[in-house]
Structures are given as structure tokens and as C-alpha cells.
mmCIF file of C-alpha atoms in Angstrom:
data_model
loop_
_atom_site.group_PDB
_atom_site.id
_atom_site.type_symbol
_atom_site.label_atom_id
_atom_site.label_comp_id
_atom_site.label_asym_id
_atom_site.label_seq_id
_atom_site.Cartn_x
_atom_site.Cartn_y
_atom_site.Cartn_z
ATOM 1 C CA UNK A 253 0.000 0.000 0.000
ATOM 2 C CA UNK A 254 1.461 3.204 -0.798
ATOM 3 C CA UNK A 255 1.558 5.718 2.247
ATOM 4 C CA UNK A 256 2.005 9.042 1.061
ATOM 5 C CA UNK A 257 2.086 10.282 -2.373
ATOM 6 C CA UNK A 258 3.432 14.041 -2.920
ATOM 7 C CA UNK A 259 1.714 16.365 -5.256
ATOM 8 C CA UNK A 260 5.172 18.656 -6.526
ATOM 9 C CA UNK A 261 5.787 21.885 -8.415
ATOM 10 C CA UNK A 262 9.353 22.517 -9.502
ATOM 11 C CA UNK A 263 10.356 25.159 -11.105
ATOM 12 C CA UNK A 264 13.161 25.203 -13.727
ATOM 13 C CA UNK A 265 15.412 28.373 -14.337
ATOM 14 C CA UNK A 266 18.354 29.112 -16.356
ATOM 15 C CA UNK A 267 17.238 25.608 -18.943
ATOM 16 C CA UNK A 268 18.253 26.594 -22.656
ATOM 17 C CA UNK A 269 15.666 23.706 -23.956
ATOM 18 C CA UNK A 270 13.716 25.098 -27.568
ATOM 19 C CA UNK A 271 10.399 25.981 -25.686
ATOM 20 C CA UNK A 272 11.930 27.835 -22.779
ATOM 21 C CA UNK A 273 14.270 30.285 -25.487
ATOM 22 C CA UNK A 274 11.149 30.383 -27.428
ATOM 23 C CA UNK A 275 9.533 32.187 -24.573
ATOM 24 C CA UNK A 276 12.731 34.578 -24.147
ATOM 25 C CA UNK A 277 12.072 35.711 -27.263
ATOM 26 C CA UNK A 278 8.343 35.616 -27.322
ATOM 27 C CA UNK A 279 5.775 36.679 -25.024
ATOM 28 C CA UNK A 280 3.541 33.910 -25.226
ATOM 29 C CA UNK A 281 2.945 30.824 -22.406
ATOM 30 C CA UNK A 282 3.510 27.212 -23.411
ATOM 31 C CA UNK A 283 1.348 24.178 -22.162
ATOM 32 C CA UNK A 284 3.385 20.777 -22.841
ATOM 33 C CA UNK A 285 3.006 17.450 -22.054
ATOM 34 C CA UNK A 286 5.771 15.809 -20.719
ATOM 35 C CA UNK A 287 8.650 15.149 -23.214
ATOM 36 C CA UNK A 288 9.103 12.554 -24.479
ATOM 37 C CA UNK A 289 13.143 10.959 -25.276
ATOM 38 C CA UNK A 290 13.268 8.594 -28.279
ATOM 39 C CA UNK A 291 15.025 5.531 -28.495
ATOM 40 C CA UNK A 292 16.806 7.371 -31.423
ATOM 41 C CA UNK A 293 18.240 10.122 -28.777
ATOM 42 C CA UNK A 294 15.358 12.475 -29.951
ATOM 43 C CA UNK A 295 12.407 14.295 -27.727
ATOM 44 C CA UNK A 296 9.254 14.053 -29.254
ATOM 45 C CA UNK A 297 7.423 17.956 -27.422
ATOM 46 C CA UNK A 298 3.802 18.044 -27.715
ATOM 47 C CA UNK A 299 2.316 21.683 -26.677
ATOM 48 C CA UNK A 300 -0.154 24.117 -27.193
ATOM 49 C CA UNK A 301 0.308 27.902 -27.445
ATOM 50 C CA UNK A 302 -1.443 30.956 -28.405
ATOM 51 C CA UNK A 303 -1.553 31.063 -32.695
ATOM 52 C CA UNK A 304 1.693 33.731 -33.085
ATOM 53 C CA UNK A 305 3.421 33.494 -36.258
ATOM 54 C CA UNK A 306 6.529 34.934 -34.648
ATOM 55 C CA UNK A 307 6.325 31.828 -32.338
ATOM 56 C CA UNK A 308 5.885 29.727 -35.046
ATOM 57 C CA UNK A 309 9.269 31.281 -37.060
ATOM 58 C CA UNK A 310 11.358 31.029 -33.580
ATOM 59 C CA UNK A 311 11.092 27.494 -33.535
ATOM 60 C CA UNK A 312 11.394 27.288 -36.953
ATOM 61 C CA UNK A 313 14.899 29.162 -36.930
ATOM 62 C CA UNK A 314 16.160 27.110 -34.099
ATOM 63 C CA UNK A 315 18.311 24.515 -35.635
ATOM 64 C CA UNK A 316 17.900 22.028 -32.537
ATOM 65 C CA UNK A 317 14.431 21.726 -33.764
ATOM 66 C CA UNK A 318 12.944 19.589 -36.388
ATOM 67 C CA UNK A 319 9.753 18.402 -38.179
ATOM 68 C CA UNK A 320 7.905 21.458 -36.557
ATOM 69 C CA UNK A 321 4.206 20.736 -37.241
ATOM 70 C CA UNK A 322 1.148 23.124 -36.080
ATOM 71 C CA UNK A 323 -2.151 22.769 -36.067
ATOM 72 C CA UNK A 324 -4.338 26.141 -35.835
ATOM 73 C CA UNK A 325 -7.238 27.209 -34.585
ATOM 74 C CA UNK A 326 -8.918 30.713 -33.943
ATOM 75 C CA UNK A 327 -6.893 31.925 -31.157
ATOM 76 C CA UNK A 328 -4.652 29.053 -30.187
ATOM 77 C CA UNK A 329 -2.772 26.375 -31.982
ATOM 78 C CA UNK A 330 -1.392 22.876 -31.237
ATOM 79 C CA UNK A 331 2.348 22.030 -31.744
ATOM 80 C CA UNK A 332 4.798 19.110 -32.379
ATOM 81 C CA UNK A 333 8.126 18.437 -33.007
ATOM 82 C CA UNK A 334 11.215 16.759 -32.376
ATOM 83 C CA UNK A 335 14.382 18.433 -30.725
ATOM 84 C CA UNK A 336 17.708 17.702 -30.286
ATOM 85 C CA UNK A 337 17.968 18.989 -26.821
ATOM 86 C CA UNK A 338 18.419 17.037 -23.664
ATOM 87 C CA UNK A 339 15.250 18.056 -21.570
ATOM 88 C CA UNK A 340 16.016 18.539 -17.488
ATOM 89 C CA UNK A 341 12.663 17.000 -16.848
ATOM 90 C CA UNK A 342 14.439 13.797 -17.731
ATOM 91 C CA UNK A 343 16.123 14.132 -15.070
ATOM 92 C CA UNK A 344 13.442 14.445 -12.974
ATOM 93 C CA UNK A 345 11.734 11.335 -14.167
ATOM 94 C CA UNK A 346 14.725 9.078 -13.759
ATOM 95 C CA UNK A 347 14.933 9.950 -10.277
ATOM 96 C CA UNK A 348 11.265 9.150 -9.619
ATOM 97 C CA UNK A 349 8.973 12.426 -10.670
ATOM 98 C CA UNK A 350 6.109 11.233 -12.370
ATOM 99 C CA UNK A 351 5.450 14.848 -14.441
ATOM 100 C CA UNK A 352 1.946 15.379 -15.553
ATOM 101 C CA UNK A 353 2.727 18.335 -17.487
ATOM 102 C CA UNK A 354 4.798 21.387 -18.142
ATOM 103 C CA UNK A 355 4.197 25.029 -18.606
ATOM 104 C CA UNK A 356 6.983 27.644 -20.052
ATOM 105 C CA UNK A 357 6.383 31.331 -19.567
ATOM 106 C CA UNK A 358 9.443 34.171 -19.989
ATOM 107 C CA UNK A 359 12.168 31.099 -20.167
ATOM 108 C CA UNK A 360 11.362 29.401 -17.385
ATOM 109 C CA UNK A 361 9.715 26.376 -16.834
ATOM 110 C CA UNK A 362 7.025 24.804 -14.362
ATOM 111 C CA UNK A 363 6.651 21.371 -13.944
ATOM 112 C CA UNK A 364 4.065 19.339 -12.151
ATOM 113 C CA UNK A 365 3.810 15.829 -11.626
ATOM 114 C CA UNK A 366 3.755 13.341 -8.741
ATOM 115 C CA UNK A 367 6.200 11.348 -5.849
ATOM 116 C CA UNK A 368 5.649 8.686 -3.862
ATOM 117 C CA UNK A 369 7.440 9.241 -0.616
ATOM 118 C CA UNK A 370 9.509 11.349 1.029
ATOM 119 C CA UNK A 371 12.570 9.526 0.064
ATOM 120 C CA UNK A 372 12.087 9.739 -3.330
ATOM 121 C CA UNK A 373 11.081 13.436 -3.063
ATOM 122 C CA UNK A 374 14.755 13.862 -1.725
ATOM 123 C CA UNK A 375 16.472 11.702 -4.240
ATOM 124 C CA UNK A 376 14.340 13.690 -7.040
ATOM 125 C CA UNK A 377 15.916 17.026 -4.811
ATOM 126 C CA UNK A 378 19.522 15.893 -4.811
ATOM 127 C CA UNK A 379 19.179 15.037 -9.151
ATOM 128 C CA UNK A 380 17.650 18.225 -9.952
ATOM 129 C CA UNK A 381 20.834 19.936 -7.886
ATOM 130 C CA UNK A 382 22.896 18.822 -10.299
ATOM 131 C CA UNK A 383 21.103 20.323 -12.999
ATOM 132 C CA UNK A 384 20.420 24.192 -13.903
ATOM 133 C CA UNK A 385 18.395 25.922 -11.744
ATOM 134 C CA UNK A 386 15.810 23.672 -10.435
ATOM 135 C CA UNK A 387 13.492 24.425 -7.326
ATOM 136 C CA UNK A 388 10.816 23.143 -5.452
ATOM 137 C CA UNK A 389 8.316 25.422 -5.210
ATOM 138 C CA UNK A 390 5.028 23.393 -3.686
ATOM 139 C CA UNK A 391 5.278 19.944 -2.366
ATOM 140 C CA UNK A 392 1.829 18.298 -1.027
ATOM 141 C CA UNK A 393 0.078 15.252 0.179
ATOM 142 C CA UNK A 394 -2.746 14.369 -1.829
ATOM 143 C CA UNK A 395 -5.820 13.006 -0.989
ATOM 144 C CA UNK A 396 -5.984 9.418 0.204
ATOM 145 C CA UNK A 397 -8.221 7.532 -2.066
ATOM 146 C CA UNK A 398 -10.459 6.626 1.384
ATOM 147 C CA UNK A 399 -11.593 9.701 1.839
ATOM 148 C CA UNK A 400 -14.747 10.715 -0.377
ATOM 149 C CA UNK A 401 -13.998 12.987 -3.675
ATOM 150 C CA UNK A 402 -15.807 16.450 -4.189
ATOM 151 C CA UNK A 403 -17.790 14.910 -6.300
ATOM 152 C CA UNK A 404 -18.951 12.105 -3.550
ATOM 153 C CA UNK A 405 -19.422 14.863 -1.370
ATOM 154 C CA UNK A 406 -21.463 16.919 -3.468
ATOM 155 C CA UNK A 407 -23.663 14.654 -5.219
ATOM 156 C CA UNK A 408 -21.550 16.215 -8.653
ATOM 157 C CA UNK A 409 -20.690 13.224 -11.297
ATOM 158 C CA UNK A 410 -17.073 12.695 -12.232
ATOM 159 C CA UNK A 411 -17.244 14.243 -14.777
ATOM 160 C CA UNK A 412 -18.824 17.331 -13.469
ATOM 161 C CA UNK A 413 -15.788 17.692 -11.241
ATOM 162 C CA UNK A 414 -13.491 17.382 -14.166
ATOM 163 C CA UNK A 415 -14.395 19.925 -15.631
ATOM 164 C CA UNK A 416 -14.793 22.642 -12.542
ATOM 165 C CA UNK A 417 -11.278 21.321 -11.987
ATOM 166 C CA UNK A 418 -9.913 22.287 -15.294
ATOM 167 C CA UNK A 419 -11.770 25.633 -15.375
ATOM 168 C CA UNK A 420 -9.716 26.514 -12.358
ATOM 169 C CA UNK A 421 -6.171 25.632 -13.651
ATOM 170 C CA UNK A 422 -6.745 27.480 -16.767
ATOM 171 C CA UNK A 423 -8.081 30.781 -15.124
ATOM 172 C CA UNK A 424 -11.781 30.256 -16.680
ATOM 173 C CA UNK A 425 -13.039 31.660 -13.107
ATOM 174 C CA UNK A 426 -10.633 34.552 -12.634
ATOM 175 C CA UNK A 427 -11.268 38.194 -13.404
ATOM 176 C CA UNK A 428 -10.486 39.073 -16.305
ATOM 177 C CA UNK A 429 -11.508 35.773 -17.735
ATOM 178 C CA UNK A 430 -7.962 33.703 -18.718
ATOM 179 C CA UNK A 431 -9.033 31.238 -20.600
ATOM 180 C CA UNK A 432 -12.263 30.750 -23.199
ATOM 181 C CA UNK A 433 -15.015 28.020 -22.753
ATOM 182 C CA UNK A 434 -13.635 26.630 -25.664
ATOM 183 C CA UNK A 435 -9.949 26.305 -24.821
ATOM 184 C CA UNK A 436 -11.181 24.290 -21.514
ATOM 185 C CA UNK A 437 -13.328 21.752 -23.759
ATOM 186 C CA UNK A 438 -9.951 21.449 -25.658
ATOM 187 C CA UNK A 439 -8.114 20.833 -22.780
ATOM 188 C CA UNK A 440 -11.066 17.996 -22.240
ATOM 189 C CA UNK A 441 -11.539 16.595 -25.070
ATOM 190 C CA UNK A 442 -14.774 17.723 -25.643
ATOM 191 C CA UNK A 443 -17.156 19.861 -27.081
ATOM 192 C CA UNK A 444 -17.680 23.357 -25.655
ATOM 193 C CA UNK A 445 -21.382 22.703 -25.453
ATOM 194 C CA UNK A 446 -20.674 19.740 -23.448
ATOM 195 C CA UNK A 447 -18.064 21.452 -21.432
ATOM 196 C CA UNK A 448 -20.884 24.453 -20.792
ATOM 197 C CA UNK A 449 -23.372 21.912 -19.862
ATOM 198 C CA UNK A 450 -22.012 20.173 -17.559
ATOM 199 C CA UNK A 451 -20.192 23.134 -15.667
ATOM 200 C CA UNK A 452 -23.693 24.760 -15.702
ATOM 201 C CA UNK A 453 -25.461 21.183 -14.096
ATOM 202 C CA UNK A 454 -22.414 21.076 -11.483
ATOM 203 C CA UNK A 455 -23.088 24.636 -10.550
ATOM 204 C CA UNK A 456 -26.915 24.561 -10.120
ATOM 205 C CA UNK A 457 -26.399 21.222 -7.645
ATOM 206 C CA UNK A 458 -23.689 22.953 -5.969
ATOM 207 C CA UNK A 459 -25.291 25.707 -5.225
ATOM 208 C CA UNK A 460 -28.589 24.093 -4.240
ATOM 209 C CA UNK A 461 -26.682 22.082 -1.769
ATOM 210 C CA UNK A 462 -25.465 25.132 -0.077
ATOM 211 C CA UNK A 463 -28.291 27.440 -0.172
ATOM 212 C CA UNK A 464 -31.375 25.566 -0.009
#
């Protein structure tokens, strides 16, 4: 049974990987899955950004990057590539971080993920000393899988609670409005009318719950 599994932030300065000198040069934010190394040395990136053709022609220019391919849409677009770059959050996974995902912002990096275990937070801690610039920023337990969900104790269906969860990580709740109803259904995999519906359902029960 596993006793205690960490919820971690680190954040990674002074990296010279593609998609942290992309955002040096470019004020945009970058939302990447983990990276992927290749049996052929390569690391396959997978990210979304906002649709910026200067974005588009740093990576382009960057000779440690290959195969660029985007995908547009209205206001954001959906990138891959390969790079010849070692990434530091290999580093971080061979020591035990299981990341979830990656954001880049003015050349730095944040990365989220998992650890189960002290010790193996501290043996993640003494690898990412040896790299550039890495920091732990947030380190938490998370919830033990005996004690009821939100959506348990709210009468809210799973998938209700997904998608008030990803509203919140994107900003959809914050004022000004950071993200669109539309980038959270991306983010979901759904439709927006699906993503609208639901969030709209989880809201009414909520709120009956607390004011009726």
C-alpha cells in the first residue's frame, strides 16, 4: 500500500531547452506534455500555445528543432516536433517524478507531476541539484483515495468535477476571464457545449446544496 504520495511543483530556471528560449524571445505561455526521449536520442514535445506566427518562425529558426508541425485554430494552436535537446525534466523522471505536465512562460519552466514518498522526493531534490536551476516550489500530500472525492461529497458526477477542476487551472473563473469556454473543452476533449453543460449542471447542484 502506498503511504504518502506528494503532489510537486518545480520550477526550472536558467534551462536553454527550444520551448523555454522560445519564450525569451516571445511573449507567449507554453502548455506541454511531458517530453518525451526517443530511443533514437530524440524528444518528441507536444504543446499548445497561443496562434503567433513569430512563435511559429522562432522554432522554426532554431536549428535544434525539427519536423515542426502546427495545427491552428482561432486563437490558439497545437504544436509538435522533435528536438535535439536534452530536456532537465528527464532528469526528474529518472529519479522518480512522475510529471503530468509542463508550462513555459518568460524562459522558465514549471513542472508538475507526482512522488511517492519522502525519500524519493529527496532523491528527485539531490538530481535536480545537479542540474540548472531547479526548485521546489510546492510539495503536497494528496488526498488518500479513502476519503470521499468532491464529487462524492457533493452529489456532482465525475465528470462534473473534471471539468470545474480544469476551469480553475486554466483561469476560466478569474477576473479578467484567462481562458475561453472553448480552450477548456480542448483541454477535455470535448465539445464546448458539453463542457458548458455540464459546468452549468455542477453549478446549479452545488449551489442548491449550499443554499437551499
Amino acid at each position: 500500500m502506498i503511504d504518502e504520495c506528494l503532489a510537486v511543483e518545480f520550477e526550472v530556471g536558467g534551462d536553454d531547452c527550444p520551448l523555454a528560449a522560445a519564450t525569451r524571445a516571445v511573449d507567449v505561455r507554453i502548455d506541454s506534455r511531458p517530453p518525451q526521449l526517443r530511443e533514437d536520442g530524440n524528444v518528441l514535445l507536444q504543446f499548445r500555445a497561443p496562434s503567433d506566427p513569430q512563435l511559429q518562425e522562432t522554432l522554426d529558426s532554431d536549428d535544434r528543432v525539427r519536423y515542426l508541425h502546427v495545427s491552428d485554430s482561432r486563437s490558439e494552436a497545437s504544436y509538435r516536433c522533435l528536438s535535439k535537446h536534452p530536456c532537465v525534466v528527464h532528469e526528474l523522471v529518472s529519479a522518480g517524478c512522475m510529471v503530468e505536465s509542463v508550462q513555459y512562460e518568460d524562459g522558465r519552466a514549471l513542472v508538475t507531476g507526482a512522488v511517492v514518498g519522502r525519500d524519493v522526493l529527496q532523491g528527485v531534490m539531490e538530481r535536480a541539484g545537479k542540474t540548472v536551476g531547479v526548485k521546489l516550489r510546492r510539495a503536497y500530500q494528496l488526498q488518500s483515495q479513502d476519503e470521499p472525492s468532491p464529487s462524492q461529497q457533493w452529489d456532482i458526477t465525475p465528470k462534473q468535477e473534471a471539468c470545474i477542476r480544469a476551469a480553475l487551472e486554466v483561469g476560466y473563473f478569474s477576473i479578467p476571464r484567462e481562458a475561453t469556454a472553448s480552450e477548456v473543452a480542448d483541454r477535455l476533449g470535448i465539445s464546448k457545449s458539453a463542457f458548458l453543460e455540464r459546468l452549468h449542471r455542477a453549478q446549479r447542484t452545488l449551489f442548491e446544496q449550499l443554499f437551499l
